[in-house]
Tab-separated table of C-alpha atoms in Angstrom:
chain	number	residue	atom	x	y	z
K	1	UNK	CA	0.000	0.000	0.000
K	2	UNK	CA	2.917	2.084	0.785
K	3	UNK	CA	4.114	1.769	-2.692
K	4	UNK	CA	0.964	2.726	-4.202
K	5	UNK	CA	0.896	5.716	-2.080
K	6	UNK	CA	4.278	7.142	-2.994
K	7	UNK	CA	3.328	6.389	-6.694
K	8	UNK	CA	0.078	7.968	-6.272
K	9	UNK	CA	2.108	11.049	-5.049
K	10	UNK	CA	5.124	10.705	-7.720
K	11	UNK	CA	2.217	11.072	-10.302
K	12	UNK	CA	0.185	13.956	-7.908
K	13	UNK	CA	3.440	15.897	-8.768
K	14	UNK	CA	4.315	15.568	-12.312
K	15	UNK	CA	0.652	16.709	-13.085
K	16	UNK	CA	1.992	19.801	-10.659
K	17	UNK	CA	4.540	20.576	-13.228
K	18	UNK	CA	2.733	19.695	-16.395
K	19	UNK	CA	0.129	22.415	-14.983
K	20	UNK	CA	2.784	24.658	-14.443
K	21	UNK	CA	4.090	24.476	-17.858
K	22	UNK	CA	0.568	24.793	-19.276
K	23	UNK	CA	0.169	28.315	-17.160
K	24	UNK	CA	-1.794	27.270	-14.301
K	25	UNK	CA	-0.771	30.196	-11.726
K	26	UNK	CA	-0.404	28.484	-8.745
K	27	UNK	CA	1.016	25.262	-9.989
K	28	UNK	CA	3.477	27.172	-11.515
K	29	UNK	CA	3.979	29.189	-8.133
K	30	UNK	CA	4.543	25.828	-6.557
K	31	UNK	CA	6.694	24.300	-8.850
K	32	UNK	CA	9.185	27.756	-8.452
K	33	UNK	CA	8.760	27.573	-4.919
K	34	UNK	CA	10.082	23.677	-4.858
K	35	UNK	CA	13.116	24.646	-6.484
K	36	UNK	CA	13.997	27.289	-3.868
K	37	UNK	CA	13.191	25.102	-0.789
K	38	UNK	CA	17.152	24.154	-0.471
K	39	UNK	CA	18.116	28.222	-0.649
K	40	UNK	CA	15.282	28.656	1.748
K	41	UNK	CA	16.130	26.084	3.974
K	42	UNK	CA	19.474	27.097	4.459
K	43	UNK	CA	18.636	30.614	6.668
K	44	UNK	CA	18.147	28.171	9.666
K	45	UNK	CA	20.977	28.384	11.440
K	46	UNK	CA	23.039	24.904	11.924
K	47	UNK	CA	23.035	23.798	15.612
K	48	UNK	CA	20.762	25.434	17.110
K	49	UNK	CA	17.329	23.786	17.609
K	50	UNK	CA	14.093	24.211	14.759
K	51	UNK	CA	10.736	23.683	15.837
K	52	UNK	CA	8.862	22.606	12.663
K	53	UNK	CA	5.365	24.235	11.626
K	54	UNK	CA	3.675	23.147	8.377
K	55	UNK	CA	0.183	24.428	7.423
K	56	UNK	CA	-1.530	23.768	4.185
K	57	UNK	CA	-2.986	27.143	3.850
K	58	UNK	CA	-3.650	30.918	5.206
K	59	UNK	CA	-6.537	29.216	7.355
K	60	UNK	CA	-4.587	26.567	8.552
K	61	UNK	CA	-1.389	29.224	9.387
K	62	UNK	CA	-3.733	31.768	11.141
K	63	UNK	CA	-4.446	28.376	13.368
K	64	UNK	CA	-1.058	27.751	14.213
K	65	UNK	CA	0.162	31.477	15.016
K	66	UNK	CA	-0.569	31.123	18.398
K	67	UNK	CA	1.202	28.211	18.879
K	68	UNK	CA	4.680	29.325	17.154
K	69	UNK	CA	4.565	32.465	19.170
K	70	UNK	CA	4.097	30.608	22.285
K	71	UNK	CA	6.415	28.345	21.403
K	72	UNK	CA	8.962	31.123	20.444
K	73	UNK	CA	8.497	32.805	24.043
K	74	UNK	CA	8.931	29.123	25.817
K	75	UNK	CA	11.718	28.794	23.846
K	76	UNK	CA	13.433	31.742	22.643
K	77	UNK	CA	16.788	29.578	21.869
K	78	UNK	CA	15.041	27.856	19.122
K	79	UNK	CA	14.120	28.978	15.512
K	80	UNK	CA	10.986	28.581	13.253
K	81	UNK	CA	10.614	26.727	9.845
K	82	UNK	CA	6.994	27.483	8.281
K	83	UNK	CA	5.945	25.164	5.328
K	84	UNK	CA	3.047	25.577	3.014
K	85	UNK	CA	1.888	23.348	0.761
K	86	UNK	CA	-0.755	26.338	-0.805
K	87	UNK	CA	0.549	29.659	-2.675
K	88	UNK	CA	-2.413	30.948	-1.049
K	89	UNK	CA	-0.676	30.465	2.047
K	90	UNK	CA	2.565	31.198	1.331
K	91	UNK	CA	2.832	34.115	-0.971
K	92	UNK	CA	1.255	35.941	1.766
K	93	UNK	CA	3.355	35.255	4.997
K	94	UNK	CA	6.000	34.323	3.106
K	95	UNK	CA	7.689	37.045	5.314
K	96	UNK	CA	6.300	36.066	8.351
K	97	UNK	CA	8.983	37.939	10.843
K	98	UNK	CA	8.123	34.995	13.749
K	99	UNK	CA	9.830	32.089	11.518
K	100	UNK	CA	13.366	32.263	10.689
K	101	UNK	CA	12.454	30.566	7.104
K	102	UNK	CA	9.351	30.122	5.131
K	103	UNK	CA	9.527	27.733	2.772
K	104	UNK	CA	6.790	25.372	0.229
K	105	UNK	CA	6.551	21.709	1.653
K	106	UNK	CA	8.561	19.976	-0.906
K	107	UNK	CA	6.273	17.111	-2.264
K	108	UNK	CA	5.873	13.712	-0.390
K	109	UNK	CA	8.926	11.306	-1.727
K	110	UNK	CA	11.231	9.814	0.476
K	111	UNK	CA	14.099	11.655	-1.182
K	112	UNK	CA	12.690	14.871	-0.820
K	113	UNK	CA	11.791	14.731	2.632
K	114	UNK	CA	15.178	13.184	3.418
K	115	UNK	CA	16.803	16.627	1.921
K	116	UNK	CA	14.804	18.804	4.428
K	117	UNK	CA	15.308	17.365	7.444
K	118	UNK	CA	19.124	16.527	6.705
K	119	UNK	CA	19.196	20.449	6.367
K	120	UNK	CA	16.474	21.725	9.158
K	121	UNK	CA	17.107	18.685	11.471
K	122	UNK	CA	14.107	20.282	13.586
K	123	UNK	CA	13.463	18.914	16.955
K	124	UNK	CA	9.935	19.021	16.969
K	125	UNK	CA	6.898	18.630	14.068
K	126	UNK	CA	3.919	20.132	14.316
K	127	UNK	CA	1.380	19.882	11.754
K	128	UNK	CA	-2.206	21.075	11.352
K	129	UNK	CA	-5.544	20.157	11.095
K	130	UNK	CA	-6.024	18.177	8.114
K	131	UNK	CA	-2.220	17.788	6.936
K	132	UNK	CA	-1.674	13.986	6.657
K	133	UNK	CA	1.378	13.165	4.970
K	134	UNK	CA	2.297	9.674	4.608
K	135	UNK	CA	6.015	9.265	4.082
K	136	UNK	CA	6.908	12.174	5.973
K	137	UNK	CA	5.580	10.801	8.911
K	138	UNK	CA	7.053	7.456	8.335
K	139	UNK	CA	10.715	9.013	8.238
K	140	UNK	CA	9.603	11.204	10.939
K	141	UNK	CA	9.033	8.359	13.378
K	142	UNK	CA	12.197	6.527	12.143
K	143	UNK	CA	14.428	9.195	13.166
K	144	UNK	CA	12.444	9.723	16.643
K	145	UNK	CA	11.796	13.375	15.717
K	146	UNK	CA	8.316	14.009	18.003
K	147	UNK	CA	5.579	15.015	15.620
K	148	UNK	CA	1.963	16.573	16.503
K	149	UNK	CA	-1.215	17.676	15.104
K	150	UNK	CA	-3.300	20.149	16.402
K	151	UNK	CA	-7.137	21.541	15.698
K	152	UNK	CA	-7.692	18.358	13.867
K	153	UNK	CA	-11.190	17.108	13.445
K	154	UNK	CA	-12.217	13.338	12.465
K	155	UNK	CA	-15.427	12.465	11.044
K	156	UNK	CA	-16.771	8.828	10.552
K	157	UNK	CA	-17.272	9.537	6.928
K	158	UNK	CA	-13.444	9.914	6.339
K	159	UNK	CA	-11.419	7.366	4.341
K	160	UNK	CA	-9.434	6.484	7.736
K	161	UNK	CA	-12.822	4.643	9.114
K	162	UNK	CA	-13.689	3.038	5.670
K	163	UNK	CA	-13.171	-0.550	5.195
K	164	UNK	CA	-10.281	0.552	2.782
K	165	UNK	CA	-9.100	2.418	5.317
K	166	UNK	CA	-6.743	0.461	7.341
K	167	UNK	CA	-3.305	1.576	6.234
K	168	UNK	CA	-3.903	4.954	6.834
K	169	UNK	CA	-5.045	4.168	10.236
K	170	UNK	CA	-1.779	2.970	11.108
K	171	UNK	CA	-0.522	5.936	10.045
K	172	UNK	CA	-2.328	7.788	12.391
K	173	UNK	CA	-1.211	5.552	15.360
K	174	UNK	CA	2.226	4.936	14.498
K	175	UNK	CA	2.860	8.391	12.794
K	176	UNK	CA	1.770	10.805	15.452
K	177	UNK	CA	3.406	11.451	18.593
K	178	UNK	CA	0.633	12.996	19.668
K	179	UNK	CA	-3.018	13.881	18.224
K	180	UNK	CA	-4.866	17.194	19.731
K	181	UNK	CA	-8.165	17.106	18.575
K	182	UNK	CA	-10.926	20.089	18.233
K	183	UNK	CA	-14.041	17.993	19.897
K	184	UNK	CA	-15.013	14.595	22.159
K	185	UNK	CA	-16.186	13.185	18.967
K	186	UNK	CA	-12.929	13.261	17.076
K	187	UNK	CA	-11.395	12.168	20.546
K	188	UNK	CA	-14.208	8.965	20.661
K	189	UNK	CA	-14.202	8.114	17.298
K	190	UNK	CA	-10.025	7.940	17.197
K	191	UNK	CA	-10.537	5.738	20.541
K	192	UNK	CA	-13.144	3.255	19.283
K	193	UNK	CA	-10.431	2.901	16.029
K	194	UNK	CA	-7.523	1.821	18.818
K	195	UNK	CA	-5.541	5.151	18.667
K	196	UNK	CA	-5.389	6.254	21.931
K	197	UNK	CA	-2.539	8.882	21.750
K	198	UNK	CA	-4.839	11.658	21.700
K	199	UNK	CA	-6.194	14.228	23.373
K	200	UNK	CA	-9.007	17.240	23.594
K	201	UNK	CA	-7.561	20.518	23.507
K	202	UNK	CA	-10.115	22.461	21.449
K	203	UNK	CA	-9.236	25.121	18.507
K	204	UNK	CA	-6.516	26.970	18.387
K	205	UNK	CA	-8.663	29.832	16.251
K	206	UNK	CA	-10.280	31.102	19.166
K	207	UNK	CA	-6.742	31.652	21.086
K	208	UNK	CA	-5.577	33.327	17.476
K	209	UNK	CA	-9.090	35.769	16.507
K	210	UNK	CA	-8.684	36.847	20.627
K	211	UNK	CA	-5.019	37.810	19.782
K	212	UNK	CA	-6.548	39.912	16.438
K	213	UNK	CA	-8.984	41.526	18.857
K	214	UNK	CA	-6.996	41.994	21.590
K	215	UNK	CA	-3.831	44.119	19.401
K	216	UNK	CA	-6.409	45.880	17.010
K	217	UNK	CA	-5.669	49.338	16.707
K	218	UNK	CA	-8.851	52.079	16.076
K	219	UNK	CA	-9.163	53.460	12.350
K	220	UNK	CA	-9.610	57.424	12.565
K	221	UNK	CA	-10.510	57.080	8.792
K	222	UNK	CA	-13.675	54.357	9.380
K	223	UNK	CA	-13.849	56.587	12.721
K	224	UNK	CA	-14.576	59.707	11.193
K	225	UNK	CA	-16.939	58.361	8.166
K	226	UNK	CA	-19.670	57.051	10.818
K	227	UNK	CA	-19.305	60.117	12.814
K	228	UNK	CA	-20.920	61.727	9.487
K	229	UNK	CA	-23.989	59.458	10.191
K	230	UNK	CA	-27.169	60.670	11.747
K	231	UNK	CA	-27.994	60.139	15.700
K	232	UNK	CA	-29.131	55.803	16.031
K	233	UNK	CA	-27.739	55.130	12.673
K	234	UNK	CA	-26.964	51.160	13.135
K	235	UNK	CA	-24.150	50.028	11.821
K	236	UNK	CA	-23.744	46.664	9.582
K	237	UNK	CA	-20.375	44.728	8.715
K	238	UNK	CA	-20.440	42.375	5.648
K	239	UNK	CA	-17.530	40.549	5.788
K	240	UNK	CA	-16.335	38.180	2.770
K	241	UNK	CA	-19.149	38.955	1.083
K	242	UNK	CA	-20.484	37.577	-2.496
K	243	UNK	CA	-22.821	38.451	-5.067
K	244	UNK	CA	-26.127	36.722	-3.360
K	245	UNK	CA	-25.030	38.162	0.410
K	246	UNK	CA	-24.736	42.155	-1.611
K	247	UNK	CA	-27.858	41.361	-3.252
K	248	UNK	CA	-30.080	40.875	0.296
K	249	UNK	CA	-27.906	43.420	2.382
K	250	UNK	CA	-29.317	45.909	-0.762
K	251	UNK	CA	-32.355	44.831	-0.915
K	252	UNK	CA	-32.717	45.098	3.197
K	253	UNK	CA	-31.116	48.896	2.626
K	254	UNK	CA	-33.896	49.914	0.183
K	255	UNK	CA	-36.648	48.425	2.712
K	256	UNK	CA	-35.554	49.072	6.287
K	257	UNK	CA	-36.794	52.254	7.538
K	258	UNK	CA	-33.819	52.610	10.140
K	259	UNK	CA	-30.827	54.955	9.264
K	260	UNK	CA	-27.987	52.853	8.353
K	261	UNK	CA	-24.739	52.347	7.402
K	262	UNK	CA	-22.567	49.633	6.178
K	263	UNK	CA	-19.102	48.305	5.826
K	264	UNK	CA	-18.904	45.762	3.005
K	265	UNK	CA	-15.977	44.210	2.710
K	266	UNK	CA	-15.777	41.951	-0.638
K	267	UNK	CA	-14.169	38.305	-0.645
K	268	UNK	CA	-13.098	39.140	-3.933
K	269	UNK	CA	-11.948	42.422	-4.369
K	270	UNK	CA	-11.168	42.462	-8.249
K	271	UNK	CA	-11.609	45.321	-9.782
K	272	UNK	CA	-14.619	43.844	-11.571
K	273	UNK	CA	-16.301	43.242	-8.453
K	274	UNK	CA	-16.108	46.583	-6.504
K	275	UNK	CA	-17.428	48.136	-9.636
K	276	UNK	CA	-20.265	45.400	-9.322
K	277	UNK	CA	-20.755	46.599	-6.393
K	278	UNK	CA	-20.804	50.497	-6.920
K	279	UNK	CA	-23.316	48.858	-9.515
K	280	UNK	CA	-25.528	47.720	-6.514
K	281	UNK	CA	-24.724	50.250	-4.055
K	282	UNK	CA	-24.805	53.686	-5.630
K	283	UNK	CA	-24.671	55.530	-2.499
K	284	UNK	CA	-21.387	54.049	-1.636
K	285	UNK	CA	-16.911	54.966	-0.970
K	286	UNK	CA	-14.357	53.272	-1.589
K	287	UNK	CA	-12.039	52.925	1.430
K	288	UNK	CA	-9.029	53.583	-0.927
K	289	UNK	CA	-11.136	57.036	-1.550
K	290	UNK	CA	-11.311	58.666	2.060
K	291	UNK	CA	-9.133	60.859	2.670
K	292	UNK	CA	-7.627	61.335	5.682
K	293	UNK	CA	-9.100	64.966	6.247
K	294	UNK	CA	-12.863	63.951	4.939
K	295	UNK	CA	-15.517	62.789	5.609
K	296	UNK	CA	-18.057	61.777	2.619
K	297	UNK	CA	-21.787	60.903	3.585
K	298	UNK	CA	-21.681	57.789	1.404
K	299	UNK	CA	-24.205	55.631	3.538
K	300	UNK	CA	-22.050	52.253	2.071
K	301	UNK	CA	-18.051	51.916	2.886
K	302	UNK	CA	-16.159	49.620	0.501
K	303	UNK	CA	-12.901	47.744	1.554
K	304	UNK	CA	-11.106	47.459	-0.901
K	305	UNK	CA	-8.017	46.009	0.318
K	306	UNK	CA	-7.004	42.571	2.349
K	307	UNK	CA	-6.011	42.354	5.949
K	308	UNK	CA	-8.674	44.492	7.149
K	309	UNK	CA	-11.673	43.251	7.779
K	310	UNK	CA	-10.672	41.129	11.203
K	311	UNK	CA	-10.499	45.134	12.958
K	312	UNK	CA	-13.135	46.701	11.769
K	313	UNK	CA	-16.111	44.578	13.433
K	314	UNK	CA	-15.467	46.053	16.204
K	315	UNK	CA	-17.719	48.904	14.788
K	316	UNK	CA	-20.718	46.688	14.570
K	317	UNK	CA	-23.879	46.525	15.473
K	318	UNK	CA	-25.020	43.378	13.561
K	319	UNK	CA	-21.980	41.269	11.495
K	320	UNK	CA	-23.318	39.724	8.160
K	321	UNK	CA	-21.051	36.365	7.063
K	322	UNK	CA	-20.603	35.893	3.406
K	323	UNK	CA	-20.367	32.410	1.695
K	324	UNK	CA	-23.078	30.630	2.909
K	325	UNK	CA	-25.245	30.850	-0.540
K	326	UNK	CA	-21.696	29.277	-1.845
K	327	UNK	CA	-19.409	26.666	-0.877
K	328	UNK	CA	-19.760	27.476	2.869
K	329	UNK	CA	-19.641	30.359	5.376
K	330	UNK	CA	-16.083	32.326	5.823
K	331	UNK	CA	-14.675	33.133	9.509
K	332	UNK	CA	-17.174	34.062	11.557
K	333	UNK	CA	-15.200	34.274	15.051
K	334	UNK	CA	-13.305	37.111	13.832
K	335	UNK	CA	-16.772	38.893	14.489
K	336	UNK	CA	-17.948	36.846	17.622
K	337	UNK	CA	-14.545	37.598	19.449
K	338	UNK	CA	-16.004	41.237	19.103
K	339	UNK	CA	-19.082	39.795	20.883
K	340	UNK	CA	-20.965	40.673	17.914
K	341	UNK	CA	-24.227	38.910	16.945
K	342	UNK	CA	-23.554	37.144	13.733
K	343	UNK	CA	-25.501	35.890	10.368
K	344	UNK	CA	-25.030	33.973	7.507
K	345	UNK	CA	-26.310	32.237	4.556
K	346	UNK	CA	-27.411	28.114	4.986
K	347	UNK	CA	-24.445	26.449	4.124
K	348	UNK	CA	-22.740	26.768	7.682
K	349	UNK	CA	-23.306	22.925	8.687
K	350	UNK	CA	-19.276	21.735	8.353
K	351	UNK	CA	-18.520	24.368	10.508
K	352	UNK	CA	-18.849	23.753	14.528
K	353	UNK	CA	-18.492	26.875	15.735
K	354	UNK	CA	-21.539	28.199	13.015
K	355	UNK	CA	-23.733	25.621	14.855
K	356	UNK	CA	-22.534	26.526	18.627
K	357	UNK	CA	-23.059	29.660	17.727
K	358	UNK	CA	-26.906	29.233	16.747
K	359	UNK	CA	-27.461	26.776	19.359
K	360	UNK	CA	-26.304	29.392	21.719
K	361	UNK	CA	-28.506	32.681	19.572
K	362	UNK	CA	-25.631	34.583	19.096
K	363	UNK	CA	-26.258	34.353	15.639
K	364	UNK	CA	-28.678	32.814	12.732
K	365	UNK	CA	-28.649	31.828	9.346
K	366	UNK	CA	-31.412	32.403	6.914
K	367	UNK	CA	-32.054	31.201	2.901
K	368	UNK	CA	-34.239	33.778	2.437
K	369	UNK	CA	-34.817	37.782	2.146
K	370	UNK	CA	-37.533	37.574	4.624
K	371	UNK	CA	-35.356	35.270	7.328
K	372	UNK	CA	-32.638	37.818	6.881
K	373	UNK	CA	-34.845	40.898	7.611
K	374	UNK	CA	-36.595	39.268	10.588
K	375	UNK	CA	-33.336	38.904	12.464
K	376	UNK	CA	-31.622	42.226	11.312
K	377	UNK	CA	-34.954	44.297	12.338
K	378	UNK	CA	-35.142	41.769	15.646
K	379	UNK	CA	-31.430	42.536	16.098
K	380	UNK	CA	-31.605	46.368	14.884
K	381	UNK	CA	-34.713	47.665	16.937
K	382	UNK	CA	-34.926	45.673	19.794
K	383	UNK	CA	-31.880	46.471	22.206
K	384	UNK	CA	-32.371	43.299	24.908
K	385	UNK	CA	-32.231	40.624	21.936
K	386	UNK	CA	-28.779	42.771	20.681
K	387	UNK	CA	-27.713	42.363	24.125
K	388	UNK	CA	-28.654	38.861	24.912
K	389	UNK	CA	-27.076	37.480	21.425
K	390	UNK	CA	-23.711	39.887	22.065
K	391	UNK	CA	-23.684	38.060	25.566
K	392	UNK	CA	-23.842	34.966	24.682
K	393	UNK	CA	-20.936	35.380	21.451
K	394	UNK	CA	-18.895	36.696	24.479
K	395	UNK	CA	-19.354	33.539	26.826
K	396	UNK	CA	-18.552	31.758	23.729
K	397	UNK	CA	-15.450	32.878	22.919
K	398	UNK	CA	-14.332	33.081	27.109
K	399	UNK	CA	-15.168	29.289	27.273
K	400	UNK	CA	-13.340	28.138	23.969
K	401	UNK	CA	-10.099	30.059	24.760
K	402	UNK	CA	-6.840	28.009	25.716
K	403	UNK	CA	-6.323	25.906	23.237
K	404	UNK	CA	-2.666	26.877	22.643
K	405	UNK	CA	-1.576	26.586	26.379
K	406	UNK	CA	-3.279	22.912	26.422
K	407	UNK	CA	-1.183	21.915	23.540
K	408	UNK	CA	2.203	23.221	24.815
K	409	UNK	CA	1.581	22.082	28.543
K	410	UNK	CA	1.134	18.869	27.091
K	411	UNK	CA	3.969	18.420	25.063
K	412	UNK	CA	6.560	19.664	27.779
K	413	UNK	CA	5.578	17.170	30.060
């Protein structure tokens, strides 16, 4: 099985490059950042000690922050290597000043992994949340380097519980020094399968969106645009928005009879779309288009930048979560860590904390104009259901906090 799995993955990577030399953007972004691993590799410093942190993504990186700095101030002798097996991870912290290289994870063939740790020779592994890579934990384990995974979530309908699955549940035993899991029943179902060295430690998200919260600074320029609005104007954050999520928070504009205003900040910010959107919204600014010294009465506020969003719903009243009309909702913690009452679209049902959150009525999700106006006028007009629902995205957040210190305790013992 082994065999067919490296095979599988010799052929996963030659379609890599024959994408690459076809123009596909990001296989060709991969495929150049392969062939600078080795340069990248060699900032570590030799002899001193590397703790090892690969994510797949941006997602999967924003989950792991708080354990690499927490690491880094347990251990301030030892350096950082970052992998990323997306560009979408890694041509944006690519720079990350908390790792002392940031590097692609070179694909998953024996001689290849071989190269990185004869040059990293880290001291620790951790990887996370759904990054299961075969032969590099096989080589791992032979050289007794301990290797985790954190915020990890097993479902029954995953190919290690099929009757296939077998092989790769050895994997998961032997592999793994150590498996932190996000809820009791990932922790149960990993138990009933005979893998026992595991643990619940919860999500390491809530420990990173506190951090965002917790360091964001005030914007004077946002600031000064809603102190153009009129006395009770409510305020309304749609955050990673798409077309079906602009066309209800329109169509509740042109109906409500409360003064409003709104922050829209686009999951795609293509030029294409924010004109789109000026389509839609004609009463609307740019955020690239305040200056400094103004202060236009444009009732809608486009962001039209990345990196933003996460700060600004702390100027909520109500935070709207695009997606869910799509492949599924986007972050919506960013907004409860704000204790802000949150809603979204009906695809939220793969995400845990989109169900705590209803179960809790912090926030709702609707599939139609009239769902979405009953909550926002419920949420808008009447002050103790605000309160109640901001209340309960507070507890929320307080009781799901500590993931990262669960994680580290446990591995220094």
């Amino acid at each position: 099985m082994r065999i067919l799995y490296t095979i599988g993955i010799w052929f996963y990577t030659l379609g890599i490059r024959l994408a690459a030399l076809l123009g596909h953007r990001n296989a060709g972004l991969m495929v150049k950042g392969w062939s600078e691993t080795k340069e990248k590799l060699m900032q570590l410093q030799p002899g001193r000690p590397t703790a090892w942190f690969h994510a797949a993504s941006l997602g999967e990186f924003e989950q792991a922050r708080p354990v690499i700095e927490a690491y880094r101030q347990q251990h301030p002798g030892h350096q950082v290597l970052v992998t990323f097996f997306s560009p979408s991870g890694y041509e944006i912290r690519k720079n990350y000043a908390q790792a002392e290289a940031v590097c692609y994870l070179p694909p998953d063939l024996p001689r290849k992994i071989r190269r990185l740790i004869n040059i990293a020779h880290p001291k620790v592994v951790f990887f996370v949340k759904y990054e299961f890579w075969f032969n590099y934990l096989r080589i791992l384990r032979r050289k007794h380097i301990p290797t985790y995974i954190f915020s990890t979530i097993f479902r029954p309908n995953q190919y290690f519980f099929k009757w296939y699955g077998s092989f790769f549940r050895k994997q998961l035993a032997l592999g793994f020094t150590h498996l932190f899991v996000q809820n009791e029943e990932s922790l149960q179902l990993l138990k009933s399968h005979g893998i026992t060295q595991c643990s619940l430690a919860g999500d390491t998200r809530f420990d990173r969106v506190h951090q965002i919260a917790e360091a964001a600074a005030r914007n004077e320029k946002v600031e000064q645009w809603l102190s153009t609005a009129e006395s009770g104007t409510k305020v309304i954050i749609a955050g990673s928005s798409w077309p079906p999520d602009e066309e209800l928070i329109s169509k509740y504009i042109e109906t409500s009879p409360l003064p409003l205003r709104v922050i829209l900040a686009p999951h795609v910010i293509s030029e294409e779309h924010i004109k789109q959107i000026e389509g839609r919204f004609s009463d609307s600014v740019r955020y690239s288009q305040l200056a400094d010294n103004a202060s236009p009465s444009a009732k809608i506020l486009i962001i039209d930048n990345m990196g933003m969003l996460s700060q600004l719903y702390r100027y909520a009243d109500v935070a709207y979560i695009g997606g869910g009309f799509g492949v599924g909702i986007h972050n919506i913690l960013e907004a409860v860590t704000f204790g802000k009452p949150v809603l979204f679209g009906p695809n939220f049902h793969k995400f845990k904390e989109a169900r705590d959150i209803i179960a809790l009525e912090g926030g709702w999700s609707h599939s139609t104009f009239d769902q979405l106006k009953a909550h926002l006028d419920t949420l808008l007009m009447q002050p103790d259901a605000h309160q109640k629902a901001s209340q309960a995205c507070t507890q929320y957040m307080q009781q799901n906090l500590g993931s990262t210190s669960i994680i580290l305790n446990n591995i220094e013992k």
